[in-house]
Tab-separated table of C-alpha atoms in Angstrom:
chain	number	residue	atom	x	y	z
G	20	UNK	CA	120.563	54.498	90.557
G	21	UNK	CA	118.142	56.137	88.105
G	22	UNK	CA	119.243	56.983	84.578
G	23	UNK	CA	118.901	60.685	83.649
G	24	UNK	CA	116.491	61.206	80.768
G	25	UNK	CA	117.927	63.490	78.052
G	26	UNK	CA	116.484	65.443	75.125
G	27	UNK	CA	117.886	62.705	72.880
G	28	UNK	CA	115.565	60.157	74.622
G	29	UNK	CA	112.607	62.422	74.069
G	30	UNK	CA	113.472	62.835	70.361
G	31	UNK	CA	113.850	59.115	69.927
G	32	UNK	CA	110.574	58.332	71.738
G	33	UNK	CA	108.581	60.897	69.747
G	34	UNK	CA	110.248	60.147	66.340
G	35	UNK	CA	111.386	63.720	65.675
G	36	UNK	CA	114.645	65.607	65.657
G	37	UNK	CA	116.315	67.110	68.717
G	38	UNK	CA	115.774	70.520	67.162
G	39	UNK	CA	111.998	69.904	66.930
G	40	UNK	CA	111.916	68.810	70.554
G	41	UNK	CA	113.715	72.008	71.506
G	42	UNK	CA	111.244	74.087	69.541
G	43	UNK	CA	108.324	72.454	71.350
G	44	UNK	CA	109.913	72.878	74.772
G	45	UNK	CA	110.592	76.541	74.055
G	46	UNK	CA	106.959	77.063	72.874
G	47	UNK	CA	108.090	78.335	69.465
G	48	UNK	CA	105.401	78.774	66.788
G	49	UNK	CA	105.034	76.910	63.460
G	50	UNK	CA	105.171	73.407	64.938
G	51	UNK	CA	102.447	71.085	63.732
G	52	UNK	CA	99.824	70.239	66.362
G	53	UNK	CA	100.285	66.465	66.026
G	54	UNK	CA	104.042	66.806	66.295
G	55	UNK	CA	103.698	69.001	69.365
G	56	UNK	CA	101.318	66.458	70.914
G	57	UNK	CA	103.822	63.593	70.256
G	58	UNK	CA	106.669	65.494	71.876
G	59	UNK	CA	104.593	66.461	74.893
G	60	UNK	CA	103.394	62.849	75.275
G	61	UNK	CA	107.049	61.649	75.169
G	62	UNK	CA	108.034	64.254	77.761
G	63	UNK	CA	105.246	63.085	80.082
G	64	UNK	CA	105.937	59.363	79.515
G	65	UNK	CA	109.678	59.732	80.200
G	66	UNK	CA	109.142	62.291	83.001
G	67	UNK	CA	111.690	64.490	81.257
G	68	UNK	CA	112.748	67.721	83.100
G	69	UNK	CA	114.638	70.203	80.917
G	70	UNK	CA	117.748	71.779	82.389
G	71	UNK	CA	116.935	75.420	82.895
G	72	UNK	CA	120.539	76.601	82.508
G	73	UNK	CA	121.035	74.701	79.324
G	74	UNK	CA	117.797	75.938	77.861
G	75	UNK	CA	118.612	79.542	78.660
G	76	UNK	CA	122.093	79.239	77.119
G	77	UNK	CA	120.595	77.645	74.005
G	78	UNK	CA	118.032	80.342	73.365
G	79	UNK	CA	116.995	83.868	74.192
G	80	UNK	CA	114.916	82.965	77.208
G	81	UNK	CA	116.204	82.787	80.821
G	82	UNK	CA	113.100	80.869	82.031
G	83	UNK	CA	112.947	83.204	85.063
G	84	UNK	CA	109.953	85.335	86.008
G	85	UNK	CA	110.313	88.023	88.732
G	86	UNK	CA	107.733	89.240	91.215
G	87	UNK	CA	108.320	92.718	92.708
G	88	UNK	CA	106.224	93.545	95.822
G	89	UNK	CA	105.918	96.195	98.544
G	90	UNK	CA	102.760	95.230	100.441
G	91	UNK	CA	102.168	95.123	104.191
G	92	UNK	CA	99.702	92.240	103.971
G	93	UNK	CA	101.489	88.879	104.270
G	94	UNK	CA	98.348	87.047	103.068
G	95	UNK	CA	98.235	89.029	99.829
G	96	UNK	CA	101.972	88.492	99.138
G	97	UNK	CA	101.672	84.754	99.832
G	98	UNK	CA	98.751	84.312	97.473
G	99	UNK	CA	100.663	86.207	94.723
G	100	UNK	CA	103.662	83.892	95.113
G	101	UNK	CA	101.581	80.733	95.159
G	102	UNK	CA	99.634	81.741	92.033
G	103	UNK	CA	102.750	82.710	90.080
G	104	UNK	CA	104.737	79.666	91.173
G	105	UNK	CA	101.980	77.248	90.193
G	106	UNK	CA	101.797	78.700	86.689
G	107	UNK	CA	105.557	78.873	86.231
G	108	UNK	CA	106.030	75.252	87.260
G	109	UNK	CA	103.551	74.160	84.611
G	110	UNK	CA	105.782	75.668	81.947
G	111	UNK	CA	109.195	74.854	83.430
G	112	UNK	CA	109.943	78.398	84.602
G	113	UNK	CA	111.392	79.511	87.926
G	114	UNK	CA	110.191	82.441	90.034
G	115	UNK	CA	112.280	85.136	91.692
G	116	UNK	CA	110.573	87.135	94.452
G	117	UNK	CA	112.053	90.480	95.291
G	118	UNK	CA	110.812	92.929	97.990
G	119	UNK	CA	111.103	96.590	97.049
G	120	UNK	CA	110.815	99.403	99.595
G	121	UNK	CA	108.956	102.144	97.761
G	122	UNK	CA	109.764	104.635	100.528
G	123	UNK	CA	113.519	104.288	99.924
G	124	UNK	CA	115.634	104.982	96.783
G	125	UNK	CA	114.043	102.861	94.055
G	126	UNK	CA	116.926	103.306	91.637
G	127	UNK	CA	119.406	101.729	94.098
G	128	UNK	CA	117.161	98.715	94.512
G	129	UNK	CA	115.869	98.051	91.006
G	130	UNK	CA	118.675	98.947	88.642
G	131	UNK	CA	121.347	96.650	90.141
G	132	UNK	CA	118.789	93.888	90.177
G	133	UNK	CA	117.955	94.306	86.504
G	134	UNK	CA	121.667	94.489	85.663
G	135	UNK	CA	122.529	91.211	87.409
G	136	UNK	CA	119.363	89.111	86.981
G	137	UNK	CA	118.346	87.949	83.522
G	138	UNK	CA	114.575	87.700	83.652
G	139	UNK	CA	112.020	87.092	80.915
G	140	UNK	CA	109.624	89.457	82.648
G	141	UNK	CA	108.474	90.864	85.909
G	142	UNK	CA	105.064	90.822	87.697
G	143	UNK	CA	104.428	94.098	89.504
G	144	UNK	CA	102.052	94.147	92.461
G	145	UNK	CA	100.494	97.220	94.079
G	146	UNK	CA	101.724	99.877	94.835
G	147	UNK	CA	104.717	99.143	92.484
G	148	UNK	CA	102.182	98.642	89.640
G	149	UNK	CA	101.830	102.412	89.544
G	150	UNK	CA	105.315	103.481	90.641
G	151	UNK	CA	106.777	105.694	87.837
G	152	UNK	CA	110.384	105.000	88.706
G	153	UNK	CA	109.864	101.216	88.676
G	154	UNK	CA	108.004	101.336	85.370
G	155	UNK	CA	110.640	103.543	83.709
G	156	UNK	CA	113.517	101.375	84.973
G	157	UNK	CA	111.973	98.220	83.480
G	158	UNK	CA	111.276	99.972	80.205
G	159	UNK	CA	114.776	101.380	79.957
G	160	UNK	CA	116.231	97.908	80.672
G	161	UNK	CA	113.964	96.378	78.016
G	162	UNK	CA	112.351	94.007	80.540
G	163	UNK	CA	108.713	93.032	79.873
G	164	UNK	CA	106.302	93.515	82.744
G	165	UNK	CA	102.656	92.885	83.618
G	166	UNK	CA	100.908	95.075	86.179
G	167	UNK	CA	98.584	93.561	88.819
G	168	UNK	CA	95.666	95.894	89.731
G	169	UNK	CA	97.064	99.174	88.323
G	170	UNK	CA	95.313	102.312	89.470
G	171	UNK	CA	95.860	104.343	86.283
G	172	UNK	CA	97.692	104.741	82.954
G	173	UNK	CA	96.284	101.386	81.910
G	174	UNK	CA	97.364	101.780	78.325
G	175	UNK	CA	101.051	101.688	79.324
G	176	UNK	CA	101.512	97.905	79.612
G	177	UNK	CA	99.653	94.604	79.945
G	178	UNK	CA	97.694	94.277	83.183
G	179	UNK	CA	95.491	91.891	85.244
G	180	UNK	CA	92.877	93.109	87.696
G	181	UNK	CA	89.413	92.740	89.178
G	182	UNK	CA	86.630	95.277	89.553
G	183	UNK	CA	87.464	96.757	92.949
G	184	UNK	CA	84.872	99.438	92.691
G	185	UNK	CA	82.032	97.026	91.947
G	186	UNK	CA	83.170	94.636	94.655
G	187	UNK	CA	83.157	97.401	97.303
G	188	UNK	CA	79.786	98.570	95.950
G	189	UNK	CA	78.268	95.115	96.404
G	190	UNK	CA	79.753	94.706	99.896
G	191	UNK	CA	78.281	98.063	100.984
G	192	UNK	CA	74.903	97.083	99.501
G	193	UNK	CA	75.106	93.862	101.532
G	194	UNK	CA	75.485	95.851	104.738
G	195	UNK	CA	72.688	98.240	103.743
G	196	UNK	CA	70.511	95.181	102.984
G	197	UNK	CA	70.991	94.081	106.598
G	198	UNK	CA	69.521	97.364	107.743
G	199	UNK	CA	72.689	99.315	108.384
G	200	UNK	CA	72.430	103.041	107.689
G	201	UNK	CA	75.365	104.409	109.622
G	202	UNK	CA	78.422	102.706	108.144
G	203	UNK	CA	82.066	103.493	108.717
G	204	UNK	CA	84.751	102.957	106.106
G	205	UNK	CA	88.535	102.535	106.306
G	206	UNK	CA	90.470	103.535	103.193
G	207	UNK	CA	93.488	101.537	102.148
G	208	UNK	CA	97.093	102.650	101.466
G	209	UNK	CA	96.972	105.920	99.446
G	210	UNK	CA	99.560	104.664	97.015
G	211	UNK	CA	97.406	101.730	95.955
G	212	UNK	CA	95.083	102.393	93.059
G	213	UNK	CA	92.544	99.887	94.478
G	214	UNK	CA	92.203	102.040	97.634
G	215	UNK	CA	90.550	104.823	95.634
G	216	UNK	CA	88.334	102.423	93.691
G	217	UNK	CA	87.063	100.699	96.815
G	218	UNK	CA	86.361	104.027	98.504
G	219	UNK	CA	84.424	105.184	95.384
G	220	UNK	CA	82.422	101.911	95.389
G	221	UNK	CA	81.465	102.468	98.999
G	222	UNK	CA	80.358	106.049	98.417
G	223	UNK	CA	78.424	105.115	95.200
G	224	UNK	CA	76.463	102.435	97.101
G	225	UNK	CA	75.598	104.786	99.885
G	226	UNK	CA	74.451	107.479	97.463
G	227	UNK	CA	72.440	105.043	95.359
G	228	UNK	CA	70.647	103.904	98.462
G	229	UNK	CA	69.783	107.448	99.439
G	230	UNK	CA	72.164	107.437	102.411
G	231	UNK	CA	74.653	110.099	103.423
G	232	UNK	CA	78.170	109.239	104.579
G	233	UNK	CA	78.297	110.897	107.957
G	234	UNK	CA	81.125	113.224	108.882
G	235	UNK	CA	83.915	111.394	110.696
G	236	UNK	CA	82.823	107.951	109.373
G	237	UNK	CA	85.718	107.558	106.888
G	238	UNK	CA	89.204	106.957	108.222
G	239	UNK	CA	92.553	106.545	106.469
G	240	UNK	CA	94.329	103.190	106.828
G	241	UNK	CA	97.515	101.662	105.387
G	242	UNK	CA	96.412	98.069	104.678
G	243	UNK	CA	97.991	96.924	107.953
G	244	UNK	CA	96.496	95.524	111.108
G	245	UNK	CA	97.874	98.382	113.191
G	246	UNK	CA	96.335	101.015	110.925
G	247	UNK	CA	92.964	99.256	111.031
G	248	UNK	CA	93.192	99.063	114.813
G	249	UNK	CA	93.969	102.799	115.113
G	250	UNK	CA	91.249	103.739	112.625
G	251	UNK	CA	88.721	101.615	114.603
G	252	UNK	CA	89.674	103.332	117.820
G	253	UNK	CA	88.699	106.614	116.222
G	254	UNK	CA	85.431	105.282	114.788
G	255	UNK	CA	84.400	103.436	117.919
G	256	UNK	CA	85.915	105.619	120.621
G	257	UNK	CA	82.809	107.705	121.386
G	258	UNK	CA	79.223	106.946	122.340
G	259	UNK	CA	78.043	107.782	118.787
G	260	UNK	CA	79.272	104.724	116.882
G	261	UNK	CA	78.517	103.327	113.439
G	262	UNK	CA	76.608	100.037	113.377
G	263	UNK	CA	78.961	98.561	110.682
G	264	UNK	CA	82.487	99.135	109.489
G	265	UNK	CA	83.753	98.141	106.084
G	266	UNK	CA	87.575	97.973	105.947
G	267	UNK	CA	89.383	97.992	102.586
G	268	UNK	CA	91.343	94.800	103.381
G	269	UNK	CA	91.126	91.863	105.787
G	270	UNK	CA	94.183	92.897	107.888
G	271	UNK	CA	92.479	96.234	108.751
G	272	UNK	CA	89.146	94.490	109.389
G	273	UNK	CA	90.906	92.223	111.931
G	274	UNK	CA	92.185	95.312	113.610
G	275	UNK	CA	88.612	96.525	113.807
G	276	UNK	CA	87.474	93.262	115.377
G	277	UNK	CA	90.325	93.506	117.966
G	278	UNK	CA	89.098	96.948	119.041
G	279	UNK	CA	85.514	95.729	119.189
G	280	UNK	CA	86.651	92.923	121.441
G	281	UNK	CA	88.490	95.294	123.707
G	282	UNK	CA	85.415	97.546	123.988
G	283	UNK	CA	83.231	94.437	124.649
G	284	UNK	CA	81.139	95.094	121.546
G	285	UNK	CA	79.441	91.991	120.281
G	286	UNK	CA	80.220	91.201	116.630
G	287	UNK	CA	77.837	91.199	114.772
G	288	UNK	CA	74.985	91.930	117.301
G	289	UNK	CA	76.309	95.408	118.079
G	290	UNK	CA	78.793	95.958	115.248
G	291	UNK	CA	79.049	94.347	111.797
G	292	UNK	CA	82.584	94.143	110.315
G	293	UNK	CA	83.470	93.402	106.689
G	294	UNK	CA	86.867	93.133	104.952
G	295	UNK	CA	88.310	92.604	101.522
G	296	UNK	CA	90.691	89.957	99.998
G	297	UNK	CA	89.626	86.708	101.833
G	298	UNK	CA	93.083	86.094	103.236
G	299	UNK	CA	93.670	83.117	105.565
G	300	UNK	CA	93.095	85.351	108.587
G	301	UNK	CA	89.469	85.909	107.591
G	302	UNK	CA	88.710	82.255	108.358
G	303	UNK	CA	90.696	81.758	111.546
G	304	UNK	CA	89.225	84.694	113.481
G	305	UNK	CA	85.961	84.430	115.415
G	306	UNK	CA	83.484	85.305	114.246
G	307	UNK	CA	84.734	84.453	110.779
G	308	UNK	CA	85.058	87.549	108.611
G	309	UNK	CA	82.645	88.548	105.854
G	310	UNK	CA	84.806	89.668	102.961
G	311	UNK	CA	85.333	89.982	99.222
G	312	UNK	CA	87.227	87.038	97.771
G	313	UNK	CA	89.739	88.638	95.489
G	314	UNK	CA	91.296	86.182	92.982
G	315	UNK	CA	94.857	87.142	94.021
G	316	UNK	CA	96.532	83.872	93.083
G	317	UNK	CA	94.631	83.664	89.805
G	318	UNK	CA	95.693	87.202	88.899
G	319	UNK	CA	99.306	86.428	89.572
G	320	UNK	CA	99.044	83.213	87.509
G	321	UNK	CA	97.462	85.104	84.633
G	322	UNK	CA	100.226	87.752	84.785
G	323	UNK	CA	102.884	85.030	84.685
G	324	UNK	CA	101.093	83.423	81.734
G	325	UNK	CA	101.125	86.686	79.814
G	326	UNK	CA	104.932	87.004	80.297
G	327	UNK	CA	105.637	83.415	79.368
G	328	UNK	CA	103.543	83.719	76.202
G	329	UNK	CA	105.368	86.923	75.298
G	330	UNK	CA	102.199	88.909	74.927
G	331	UNK	CA	102.734	92.114	73.000
G	332	UNK	CA	100.371	94.852	71.897
G	333	UNK	CA	99.620	95.419	68.280
G	334	UNK	CA	100.224	98.832	66.800
G	335	UNK	CA	97.510	101.263	67.879
G	336	UNK	CA	95.742	98.667	70.053
G	337	UNK	CA	95.428	98.742	73.812
G	338	UNK	CA	97.727	96.419	75.757
G	339	UNK	CA	96.480	92.889	76.576
G	340	UNK	CA	94.458	92.779	79.799
G	341	UNK	CA	92.298	90.474	81.937
G	342	UNK	CA	89.610	91.317	84.451
G	343	UNK	CA	88.846	88.376	86.732
G	344	UNK	CA	85.750	87.757	88.831
G	345	UNK	CA	85.356	88.386	92.553
G	346	UNK	CA	83.017	86.768	95.067
G	347	UNK	CA	81.167	88.120	98.050
G	348	UNK	CA	81.840	85.777	100.954
G	349	UNK	CA	79.278	86.230	103.778
G	350	UNK	CA	80.229	84.848	107.125
G	351	UNK	CA	79.420	85.448	110.750
G	352	UNK	CA	80.945	88.937	111.283
G	353	UNK	CA	77.966	90.726	109.584
G	354	UNK	CA	74.393	90.635	110.736
G	355	UNK	CA	71.234	92.716	110.999
G	356	UNK	CA	71.681	96.295	112.241
G	357	UNK	CA	70.853	96.723	115.985
G	358	UNK	CA	67.586	98.479	116.680
């Protein structure tokens, strides 16, 4: 039977007081660097695991971070959870994941949750990052939050994002570089700020290349497979078809590929297809999907880190923010435009 390691053992091993060990574990300031190093070395050597309940009772922290989501893409939600969990585990925090239906009564969902759950902060994912009721409820409850990929009002609170507009611009230029001049585009969910930015990036690239976006070549989607499928049916249903389709996320792009398969269109010989996010589905379809690798897990981890460090804005200064890099991932679903 193993003997449970206590904070007393850590204090004895590192040669400091229990209070000092507690201050190091709680990431409090004004602890000498060498003292902090000794305590952390003792924690590692003894494999000490602080008791979350005891820590939260002893101080002002609950050691709980929440993630609120309302997103139809399972791959996106999974990456957010994995990124946030990995960062929380490094610091001894736990993660609470709560689905929110933004089409229903937000007050009835959020307010009871905030009243019963004691959280150190909340990570908001799109479209909740821009939902005024959610933001107001958190502010009224005094709960810190970090927004992932907000679409506007970026001076309101800390945020983490990537350059969606530039990423869509570069993907469109990739298709143009392959000789495509007639390109269809599927817009994402209208409540997501990134949908507008990706659409703008597509149009900017077409304009800068001297190309017009033909009438009927832009369709509305909802970031779901079904919406991508239905949009592709409209884009590909007639004899006059685009030679490439750029969908605002991978789930919709997979819907496009399903329609192409049903119509016996060879991808990419007769139709190039591109997506956005680089979710697991992009690699298990055939041909594998060309897409934008969005650092979803890294953004969630950075948001969790902001909350755990208690990042606050200085008077008159903009809120803390991070913009992470994206990557264009070229696979087999895009190729030269047909003659």
